[in-house]
DNA sequence: AATTTAATTGCAAATGATTAGCATTACTAA
DNA sequence: TTAGTAATGCTAATCATTTGCAATTAAATT
């Protein structure tokens, strides 16, 4: 039950603004893995007055509402994607930048196999793997 | 065979300086998970003239030489630890900040069980899990 | 529909971690 | 010793993200 419509926002004491609608729309259509600046650039196409601050503020809000996930590839900025229903992780190619997704129930697997993880109430599991994709591996 | 002594550094065209010795020493004794600023603070105790730039430069160098690993907890800065021989990962408590380590051959496990990972030449696998430790779970 | 009020925005300035430029210092090899 | 050149210590950039604040504006109330 991800909060996304006007009604749900109002119920939470927040307002449904055109900026927020636009930003959510861009993230949804974007097929994930967008960074703040890319969202900003796309948003300005529709609403040239929108500010980068609003993008960042909206991203924080969507993260808190569990609508989006923040991804930390090995870079100096973050990426965002709509929260999927299935647990999935990412492989990023250091050669061409391509991101490959794969679904895997890693958190429950670790809970079963790692004693130390049993005593913990794990709320976030993040895995980031990088290397070289098949295509990039050839060209070297 | 981690490069650490004067001889090995010289062989690589680098110099063995008192600053580098001090920083390596602090990281080694620190039992891992120190951040740049903590290393800086400790180092200044011994060598008040040492600069933060030198800490960062040395950290980059040690990372490149595979002497230390850079850890990315869900924070705005990084942490460092001497590279262990056994593959291990971390659980960080959001309540008290405690970091629990556990050894697990996760990269080979994923290579065997994730089809998408087979086409990739994975060079880095990073896992960061956070949640609440047993003690912190009680106090709420 | 007009009014109220507080959340949200846009803009500019601030942060905070990390990096870069450069003159000065000090390892190393000869 | 000395010459050659990494490395250091400053200070000043970067760069992504956050914050302060006056001006807007969504939405609850008359
Ligand atoms: Mn994804
Ligand atoms: Mn560790
Ligand atoms: Zn590639
Ligand atoms: Zn705890």
mmCIF file of C-alpha atoms (C1' of nucleotides) and ligand atoms in Angstrom:
data_model
loop_
_atom_site.group_PDB
_atom_site.id
_atom_site.type_symbol
_atom_site.label_atom_id
_atom_site.label_comp_id
_atom_site.label_asym_id
_atom_site.label_seq_id
_atom_site.Cartn_x
_atom_site.Cartn_y
_atom_site.Cartn_z
ATOM 1 C CA UNK A 1 0.000 0.000 0.000
ATOM 2 C CA UNK A 2 2.367 2.704 -1.151
ATOM 3 C CA UNK A 3 1.065 6.202 -0.510
ATOM 4 C CA UNK A 4 0.911 7.973 -3.802
ATOM 5 C CA UNK A 5 -2.443 9.716 -4.389
ATOM 6 C CA UNK A 6 -3.777 13.058 -3.196
ATOM 7 C CA UNK A 7 -6.028 11.502 -0.613
ATOM 8 C CA UNK A 8 -3.325 9.494 1.058
ATOM 9 C CA UNK A 9 -0.995 12.465 1.221
ATOM 10 C CA UNK A 10 -3.619 14.703 2.768
ATOM 11 C CA UNK A 11 -4.432 12.102 5.327
ATOM 12 C CA UNK A 12 -0.782 12.318 6.335
ATOM 13 C CA UNK A 13 -1.022 16.086 6.638
ATOM 14 C CA UNK A 14 0.835 16.709 3.406
ATOM 15 C CA UNK A 15 -0.202 18.492 0.264
ATOM 16 C CA UNK A 16 -0.531 17.149 -3.199
ATOM 17 C CA UNK A 17 1.349 19.572 -5.439
ATOM 18 C CA UNK A 18 1.979 19.624 -9.154
ATOM 19 C CA UNK A 19 5.705 19.380 -8.498
ATOM 20 C CA UNK A 20 5.325 16.225 -6.464
ATOM 21 C CA UNK A 21 3.025 14.662 -9.028
ATOM 22 C CA UNK A 22 5.509 15.420 -11.772
ATOM 23 C CA UNK A 23 8.489 14.032 -9.902
ATOM 24 C CA UNK A 24 6.677 10.831 -8.956
ATOM 25 C CA UNK A 25 5.588 10.449 -12.568
ATOM 26 C CA UNK A 26 9.151 10.768 -13.824
ATOM 27 C CA UNK A 27 10.466 8.217 -11.376
ATOM 28 C CA UNK A 28 7.704 5.797 -12.265
ATOM 29 C CA UNK A 29 8.208 6.019 -16.003
ATOM 30 C CA UNK A 30 11.976 6.135 -15.677
ATOM 31 C CA UNK A 31 12.369 2.427 -15.067
ATOM 32 C CA UNK A 32 14.442 3.101 -12.004
ATOM 33 C CA UNK A 33 18.046 4.007 -11.345
ATOM 34 C CA UNK A 34 17.664 7.727 -11.965
ATOM 35 C CA UNK A 35 19.693 10.232 -10.013
ATOM 36 C CA UNK A 36 18.481 13.551 -8.633
ATOM 37 C CA UNK A 37 19.995 15.558 -11.418
ATOM 38 C CA UNK A 38 18.463 13.416 -14.155
ATOM 39 C CA UNK A 39 15.049 13.752 -12.525
ATOM 40 C CA UNK A 40 15.609 17.481 -12.280
ATOM 41 C CA UNK A 41 16.530 17.761 -15.947
ATOM 42 C CA UNK A 42 13.466 15.827 -17.076
ATOM 43 C CA UNK A 43 11.179 17.743 -14.750
ATOM 44 C CA UNK A 44 12.365 21.105 -16.055
ATOM 45 C CA UNK A 45 11.180 20.099 -19.485
ATOM 46 C CA UNK A 46 7.619 20.275 -18.188
ATOM 47 C CA UNK A 47 8.003 22.821 -15.409
ATOM 48 C CA UNK A 48 10.956 25.104 -16.032
ATOM 49 C CA UNK A 49 10.500 26.888 -12.723
ATOM 50 C CA UNK A 50 10.866 23.775 -10.591
ATOM 51 C CA UNK A 51 13.935 23.813 -8.406
ATOM 52 C CA UNK A 52 16.511 21.202 -7.590
ATOM 53 C CA UNK A 53 15.732 21.657 -3.906
ATOM 54 C CA UNK A 54 12.214 20.485 -4.517
ATOM 55 C CA UNK A 55 13.527 17.397 -6.238
ATOM 56 C CA UNK A 56 15.704 16.556 -3.262
ATOM 57 C CA UNK A 57 12.950 17.316 -0.789
ATOM 58 C CA UNK A 58 10.469 15.179 -2.676
ATOM 59 C CA UNK A 59 12.930 12.338 -2.920
ATOM 60 C CA UNK A 60 13.463 12.394 0.835
ATOM 61 C CA UNK A 61 9.744 12.372 1.381
ATOM 62 C CA UNK A 62 9.129 9.472 -0.999
ATOM 63 C CA UNK A 63 11.890 7.553 0.679
ATOM 64 C CA UNK A 64 10.318 8.102 4.067
ATOM 65 C CA UNK A 65 6.918 7.055 2.745
ATOM 66 C CA UNK A 66 8.477 3.903 1.311
ATOM 67 C CA UNK A 67 7.545 4.753 -2.226
ATOM 68 C CA UNK A 68 11.099 4.830 -3.513
ATOM 69 C CA UNK A 69 14.367 3.157 -2.635
ATOM 70 C CA UNK A 70 17.653 4.960 -2.624
ATOM 71 C CA UNK A 71 20.429 3.030 -4.326
ATOM 72 C CA UNK A 72 24.095 3.424 -3.517
ATOM 73 C CA UNK A 73 26.261 2.345 -6.370
ATOM 74 C CA UNK A 74 29.933 3.060 -5.953
ATOM 75 C CA UNK A 75 29.479 6.677 -6.944
ATOM 76 C CA UNK A 76 29.375 10.046 -5.270
ATOM 77 C CA UNK A 77 25.656 10.509 -5.738
ATOM 78 C CA UNK A 78 22.568 8.387 -5.214
ATOM 79 C CA UNK A 79 20.050 6.796 -7.526
ATOM 80 C CA UNK A 80 16.365 6.195 -7.008
ATOM 81 C CA UNK A 81 13.811 3.642 -8.105
ATOM 82 C CA UNK A 82 10.204 2.869 -7.210
ATOM 83 C CA UNK A 83 10.123 0.241 -4.530
ATOM 84 C CA UNK A 84 9.485 -3.134 -6.150
ATOM 85 C CA UNK A 85 7.391 -5.815 -4.557
ATOM 86 C CA UNK A 86 10.049 -8.472 -5.107
ATOM 87 C CA UNK A 87 13.388 -8.222 -3.351
ATOM 88 C CA UNK A 88 16.020 -7.481 -5.926
ATOM 89 C CA UNK A 89 19.595 -6.298 -6.197
ATOM 90 C CA UNK A 90 21.956 -4.814 -8.732
ATOM 91 C CA UNK A 91 25.078 -5.555 -10.685
ATOM 92 C CA UNK A 92 26.776 -2.538 -12.187
ATOM 93 C CA UNK A 93 29.250 -2.728 -15.038
ATOM 94 C CA UNK A 94 32.321 -0.595 -14.469
ATOM 95 C CA UNK A 95 32.934 -0.551 -18.203
ATOM 96 C CA UNK A 96 29.701 0.625 -19.757
ATOM 97 C CA UNK A 97 27.685 1.629 -16.702
ATOM 98 C CA UNK A 98 24.906 -0.822 -17.427
ATOM 99 C CA UNK A 99 22.877 -1.934 -14.415
ATOM 100 C CA UNK A 100 21.594 -5.504 -14.310
ATOM 101 C CA UNK A 101 18.901 -6.430 -11.840
ATOM 102 C CA UNK A 102 18.328 -9.805 -10.286
ATOM 103 C CA UNK A 103 15.718 -10.997 -7.859
ATOM 104 C CA UNK A 104 16.882 -12.967 -4.898
ATOM 105 C CA UNK A 105 15.571 -13.538 -1.356
ATOM 106 C CA UNK A 106 18.916 -12.672 0.113
ATOM 107 C CA UNK A 107 17.750 -11.210 3.384
ATOM 108 C CA UNK A 108 15.871 -14.332 4.399
ATOM 109 C CA UNK A 109 18.729 -16.485 3.164
ATOM 110 C CA UNK A 110 21.164 -14.595 5.353
ATOM 111 C CA UNK A 111 18.805 -14.696 8.275
ATOM 112 C CA UNK A 112 18.767 -18.475 8.005
ATOM 113 C CA UNK A 113 22.466 -18.960 7.474
ATOM 114 C CA UNK A 114 24.190 -16.261 9.446
ATOM 115 C CA UNK A 115 23.940 -16.680 13.208
ATOM 116 C CA UNK A 116 24.834 -13.061 13.863
ATOM 117 C CA UNK A 117 21.929 -11.973 11.689
ATOM 118 C CA UNK A 118 19.451 -13.840 13.840
ATOM 119 C CA UNK A 119 19.919 -11.575 16.830
ATOM 120 C CA UNK A 120 19.394 -8.552 14.653
ATOM 121 C CA UNK A 121 16.140 -7.051 13.502
ATOM 122 C CA UNK A 122 17.384 -6.241 10.011
ATOM 123 C CA UNK A 123 15.480 -3.433 8.348
ATOM 124 C CA UNK A 124 17.671 -2.700 5.353
ATOM 125 C CA UNK A 125 19.796 -5.003 3.251
ATOM 126 C CA UNK A 126 21.768 -3.488 0.471
ATOM 127 C CA UNK A 127 24.018 -5.354 -1.911
ATOM 128 C CA UNK A 128 26.050 -3.691 -4.571
ATOM 129 C CA UNK A 129 28.214 -5.680 -6.868
ATOM 130 C CA UNK A 130 30.298 -4.301 -9.654
ATOM 131 C CA UNK A 131 32.516 -5.760 -12.303
ATOM 132 C CA UNK A 132 32.471 -6.187 -16.051
ATOM 133 C CA UNK A 133 29.635 -7.394 -18.222
ATOM 134 C CA UNK A 134 30.172 -10.013 -20.895
ATOM 135 C CA UNK A 135 30.411 -7.462 -23.675
ATOM 136 C CA UNK A 136 32.874 -5.239 -21.852
ATOM 137 C CA UNK A 137 34.976 -8.204 -20.849
ATOM 138 C CA UNK A 138 35.660 -9.011 -24.502
ATOM 139 C CA UNK A 139 36.912 -5.570 -25.368
ATOM 140 C CA UNK A 140 40.147 -5.778 -23.402
ATOM 141 C CA UNK B 1 51.068 -10.286 1.095
ATOM 142 C CA UNK B 2 49.901 -6.815 1.921
ATOM 143 C CA UNK B 3 52.382 -4.101 1.146
ATOM 144 C CA UNK B 4 53.109 -2.359 4.366
ATOM 145 C CA UNK B 5 56.821 -2.013 5.050
ATOM 146 C CA UNK B 6 59.373 0.497 3.857
ATOM 147 C CA UNK B 7 60.948 -1.893 1.424
ATOM 148 C CA UNK B 8 57.722 -2.788 -0.328
ATOM 149 C CA UNK B 9 56.710 0.827 -0.661
ATOM 150 C CA UNK B 10 60.056 1.812 -2.115
ATOM 151 C CA UNK B 11 59.889 -1.009 -4.586
ATOM 152 C CA UNK B 12 56.669 0.543 -5.793
ATOM 153 C CA UNK B 13 58.338 3.922 -6.168
ATOM 154 C CA UNK B 14 56.726 5.321 -3.067
ATOM 155 C CA UNK B 15 58.285 6.715 0.050
ATOM 156 C CA UNK B 16 57.997 5.540 3.574
ATOM 157 C CA UNK B 17 57.130 8.554 5.676
ATOM 158 C CA UNK B 18 56.425 8.995 9.363
ATOM 159 C CA UNK B 19 52.906 10.166 8.534
ATOM 160 C CA UNK B 20 52.106 7.033 6.581
ATOM 161 C CA UNK B 21 53.538 4.813 9.274
ATOM 162 C CA UNK B 22 51.452 6.566 11.869
ATOM 163 C CA UNK B 23 48.229 6.343 9.888
ATOM 164 C CA UNK B 24 48.714 2.660 9.114
ATOM 165 C CA UNK B 25 49.443 2.025 12.754
ATOM 166 C CA UNK B 26 46.249 3.738 13.846
ATOM 167 C CA UNK B 27 44.143 1.790 11.390
ATOM 168 C CA UNK B 28 45.728 -1.475 12.456
ATOM 169 C CA UNK B 29 45.230 -0.926 16.156
ATOM 170 C CA UNK B 30 41.825 0.603 15.663
ATOM 171 C CA UNK B 31 40.103 -2.717 15.100
ATOM 172 C CA UNK B 32 38.567 -1.399 11.930
ATOM 173 C CA UNK B 33 35.615 0.757 11.087
ATOM 174 C CA UNK B 34 37.321 4.090 11.647
ATOM 175 C CA UNK B 35 36.453 7.105 9.568
ATOM 176 C CA UNK B 36 38.874 9.673 8.167
ATOM 177 C CA UNK B 37 38.150 12.201 10.852
ATOM 178 C CA UNK B 38 38.665 9.755 13.690
ATOM 179 C CA UNK B 39 41.984 8.702 12.210
ATOM 180 C CA UNK B 40 42.907 12.365 11.864
ATOM 181 C CA UNK B 41 42.045 13.100 15.482
ATOM 182 C CA UNK B 42 44.085 10.197 16.773
ATOM 183 C CA UNK B 43 47.015 11.004 14.528
ATOM 184 C CA UNK B 44 47.166 14.600 15.691
ATOM 185 C CA UNK B 45 47.754 13.346 19.182
ATOM 186 C CA UNK B 46 51.151 12.101 18.053
ATOM 187 C CA UNK B 47 51.879 14.492 15.214
ATOM 188 C CA UNK B 48 49.999 17.772 15.660
ATOM 189 C CA UNK B 49 51.215 19.101 12.318
ATOM 190 C CA UNK B 50 49.746 16.288 10.241
ATOM 191 C CA UNK B 51 47.002 17.430 7.903
ATOM 192 C CA UNK B 52 43.653 15.968 7.038
ATOM 193 C CA UNK B 53 44.675 15.948 3.379
ATOM 194 C CA UNK B 54 47.436 13.537 4.192
ATOM 195 C CA UNK B 55 44.983 11.258 5.918
ATOM 196 C CA UNK B 56 42.753 11.192 2.859
ATOM 197 C CA UNK B 57 45.667 10.739 0.496
ATOM 198 C CA UNK B 58 47.082 7.899 2.545
ATOM 199 C CA UNK B 59 43.706 6.225 2.741
ATOM 200 C CA UNK B 60 43.353 6.353 -1.038
ATOM 201 C CA UNK B 61 46.796 4.907 -1.413
ATOM 202 C CA UNK B 62 46.194 2.075 1.037
ATOM 203 C CA UNK B 63 42.957 1.296 -0.714
ATOM 204 C CA UNK B 64 44.737 1.107 -4.053
ATOM 205 C CA UNK B 65 47.448 -1.110 -2.570
ATOM 206 C CA UNK B 66 44.760 -3.389 -1.153
ATOM 207 C CA UNK B 67 45.838 -2.847 2.417
ATOM 208 C CA UNK B 68 42.544 -1.370 3.534
ATOM 209 C CA UNK B 69 38.915 -1.713 2.544
ATOM 210 C CA UNK B 70 36.560 1.208 2.361
ATOM 211 C CA UNK B 71 33.208 0.531 3.989
ATOM 212 C CA UNK B 72 29.986 2.260 3.032
ATOM 213 C CA UNK B 73 27.523 2.178 5.837
ATOM 214 C CA UNK B 74 24.404 4.225 5.286
ATOM 215 C CA UNK B 75 26.157 7.436 6.182
ATOM 216 C CA UNK B 76 27.586 10.443 4.438
ATOM 217 C CA UNK B 77 31.175 9.475 5.046
ATOM 218 C CA UNK B 78 33.238 6.311 4.710
ATOM 219 C CA UNK B 79 34.897 3.968 7.140
ATOM 220 C CA UNK B 80 38.089 2.001 6.780
ATOM 221 C CA UNK B 81 39.472 -1.295 8.026
ATOM 222 C CA UNK B 82 42.529 -3.404 7.294
ATOM 223 C CA UNK B 83 41.697 -5.932 4.645
ATOM 224 C CA UNK B 84 40.956 -9.271 6.293
ATOM 225 C CA UNK B 85 41.927 -12.563 4.743
ATOM 226 C CA UNK B 86 38.429 -13.992 5.180
ATOM 227 C CA UNK B 87 35.478 -12.520 3.330
ATOM 228 C CA UNK B 88 33.288 -10.774 5.850
ATOM 229 C CA UNK B 89 30.417 -8.322 6.012
ATOM 230 C CA UNK B 90 28.757 -6.001 8.477
ATOM 231 C CA UNK B 91 25.569 -5.444 10.377
ATOM 232 C CA UNK B 92 25.164 -1.966 11.778
ATOM 233 C CA UNK B 93 22.765 -1.125 14.570
ATOM 234 C CA UNK B 94 20.744 1.998 13.904
ATOM 235 C CA UNK B 95 20.150 2.365 17.613
ATOM 236 C CA UNK B 96 23.573 2.261 19.219
ATOM 237 C CA UNK B 97 25.859 2.345 16.210
ATOM 238 C CA UNK B 98 27.455 -0.974 17.034
ATOM 239 C CA UNK B 99 28.944 -2.861 14.074
ATOM 240 C CA UNK B 100 28.758 -6.643 14.062
ATOM 241 C CA UNK B 101 30.937 -8.595 11.669
ATOM 242 C CA UNK B 102 30.220 -11.966 10.181
ATOM 243 C CA UNK B 103 32.213 -14.130 7.809
ATOM 244 C CA UNK B 104 30.426 -15.582 4.868
ATOM 245 C CA UNK B 105 31.435 -16.617 1.341
ATOM 246 C CA UNK B 106 28.663 -14.570 -0.150
ATOM 247 C CA UNK B 107 30.298 -13.686 -3.437
ATOM 248 C CA UNK B 108 30.833 -17.288 -4.424
ATOM 249 C CA UNK B 109 27.388 -18.198 -3.168
ATOM 250 C CA UNK B 110 25.832 -15.538 -5.375
ATOM 251 C CA UNK B 111 27.974 -16.532 -8.304
ATOM 252 C CA UNK B 112 26.604 -20.047 -8.018
ATOM 253 C CA UNK B 113 22.985 -19.118 -7.461
ATOM 254 C CA UNK B 114 22.359 -16.005 -9.463
ATOM 255 C CA UNK B 115 22.329 -16.582 -13.213
ATOM 256 C CA UNK B 116 22.847 -12.919 -13.991
ATOM 257 C CA UNK B 117 25.997 -12.981 -11.912
ATOM 258 C CA UNK B 118 27.543 -15.685 -14.035
ATOM 259 C CA UNK B 119 27.869 -13.473 -17.079
ATOM 260 C CA UNK B 120 29.565 -10.856 -14.997
ATOM 261 C CA UNK B 121 33.172 -10.693 -13.925
ATOM 262 C CA UNK B 122 32.422 -9.433 -10.449
ATOM 263 C CA UNK B 123 35.273 -7.534 -8.847
ATOM 264 C CA UNK B 124 33.575 -5.992 -5.835
ATOM 265 C CA UNK B 125 30.762 -7.270 -3.653
ATOM 266 C CA UNK B 126 29.537 -5.057 -0.909
ATOM 267 C CA UNK B 127 26.754 -5.842 1.504
ATOM 268 C CA UNK B 128 25.501 -3.489 4.128
ATOM 269 C CA UNK B 129 22.736 -4.414 6.452
ATOM 270 C CA UNK B 130 21.282 -2.305 9.178
ATOM 271 C CA UNK B 131 18.648 -2.744 11.806
ATOM 272 C CA UNK B 132 18.485 -3.087 15.555
ATOM 273 C CA UNK B 133 20.603 -5.238 17.796
ATOM 274 C CA UNK B 134 19.071 -7.399 20.512
ATOM 275 C CA UNK B 135 19.772 -4.902 23.243
ATOM 276 C CA UNK B 136 18.363 -1.932 21.341
ATOM 277 C CA UNK B 137 15.310 -3.916 20.321
ATOM 278 C CA UNK B 138 14.318 -4.300 23.957
ATOM 279 C CA UNK B 139 14.462 -0.616 24.734
ATOM 280 C CA UNK B 140 11.411 0.353 22.689
ATOM 281 C "C1'" DA C 1 -16.719 31.855 -2.994
ATOM 282 C "C1'" DA C 2 -13.846 34.274 0.163
ATOM 283 C "C1'" DT C 3 -10.776 33.694 4.123
ATOM 284 C "C1'" DT C 4 -7.445 31.531 6.933
ATOM 285 C "C1'" DT C 5 -3.261 28.968 7.990
ATOM 286 C "C1'" DA C 6 0.360 26.378 7.581
ATOM 287 C "C1'" DA C 7 2.796 23.325 4.191
ATOM 288 C "C1'" DT C 8 5.580 23.931 0.145
ATOM 289 C "C1'" DT C 9 8.258 26.224 -3.131
ATOM 290 C "C1'" DG C 10 12.194 28.783 -5.337
ATOM 291 C "C1'" DC C 11 16.165 30.942 -4.752
ATOM 292 C "C1'" DA C 12 20.470 31.797 -2.590
ATOM 293 C "C1'" DA C 13 23.532 30.748 0.716
ATOM 294 C "C1'" DA C 14 25.434 27.122 3.796
ATOM 295 C "C1'" DT C 15 27.255 22.400 4.713
ATOM 296 C "C1'" DG C 16 30.273 18.631 4.903
ATOM 297 C "C1'" DA C 17 33.100 15.332 2.957
ATOM 298 C "C1'" DT C 18 36.581 14.841 -0.201
ATOM 299 C "C1'" DT C 19 39.913 16.647 -3.714
ATOM 300 C "C1'" DA C 20 43.199 19.737 -6.053
ATOM 301 C "C1'" DG C 21 46.903 23.358 -6.572
ATOM 302 C "C1'" DC C 22 51.131 24.745 -5.237
ATOM 303 C "C1'" DA C 23 55.121 26.241 -2.769
ATOM 304 C "C1'" DT C 24 57.952 23.923 0.660
ATOM 305 C "C1'" DT C 25 59.956 19.814 2.871
ATOM 306 C "C1'" DA C 26 62.335 15.589 3.158
ATOM 307 C "C1'" DC C 27 63.006 10.558 1.368
ATOM 308 C "C1'" DT C 28 66.087 7.866 -1.706
ATOM 309 C "C1'" DA C 29 69.280 6.570 -4.920
ATOM 310 C "C1'" DA C 30 73.459 7.787 -6.894
ATOM 311 C "C1'" DT D 1 76.445 15.286 -0.380
ATOM 312 C "C1'" DT D 2 73.571 16.207 -3.625
ATOM 313 C "C1'" DA D 3 70.227 16.112 -7.091
ATOM 314 C "C1'" DG D 4 65.669 14.685 -8.189
ATOM 315 C "C1'" DT D 5 61.123 14.179 -7.168
ATOM 316 C "C1'" DA D 6 57.498 12.179 -3.997
ATOM 317 C "C1'" DA D 7 54.899 13.758 -0.222
ATOM 318 C "C1'" DT D 8 53.248 17.168 2.911
ATOM 319 C "C1'" DG D 9 50.644 21.128 4.751
ATOM 320 C "C1'" DC D 10 48.162 24.869 3.649
ATOM 321 C "C1'" DT D 11 44.284 26.950 1.458
ATOM 322 C "C1'" DA D 12 41.063 27.100 -1.875
ATOM 323 C "C1'" DA D 13 38.024 24.306 -4.872
ATOM 324 C "C1'" DT D 14 34.398 20.714 -5.820
ATOM 325 C "C1'" DC D 15 30.093 18.552 -5.673
ATOM 326 C "C1'" DA D 16 26.092 16.598 -3.866
ATOM 327 C "C1'" DT D 17 22.887 17.653 -0.689
ATOM 328 C "C1'" DT D 18 20.637 20.673 2.857
ATOM 329 C "C1'" DT D 19 18.915 24.822 4.917
ATOM 330 C "C1'" DG D 20 16.864 29.635 5.796
ATOM 331 C "C1'" DC D 21 13.500 32.473 4.535
ATOM 332 C "C1'" DA D 22 10.175 35.299 2.171
ATOM 333 C "C1'" DA D 23 6.692 34.470 -1.225
ATOM 334 C "C1'" DT D 24 3.173 30.962 -2.877
ATOM 335 C "C1'" DT D 25 -0.541 28.138 -2.692
ATOM 336 C "C1'" DA D 26 -3.223 23.778 -1.295
ATOM 337 C "C1'" DA D 27 -6.903 22.680 1.492
ATOM 338 C "C1'" DA D 28 -9.636 23.146 5.525
ATOM 339 C "C1'" DT D 29 -13.018 26.761 7.434
ATOM 340 C "C1'" DT D 30 -16.299 30.194 7.329
HETATM 341 MN MN1 LIG E 1 16.370 -1.910 -9.546
HETATM 342 MN MN1 LIG E 2 34.977 -5.390 9.403
HETATM 343 ZN ZN1 LIG E 3 29.667 -3.325 -19.609
HETATM 344 ZN ZN1 LIG E 4 22.054 -1.437 19.177
#
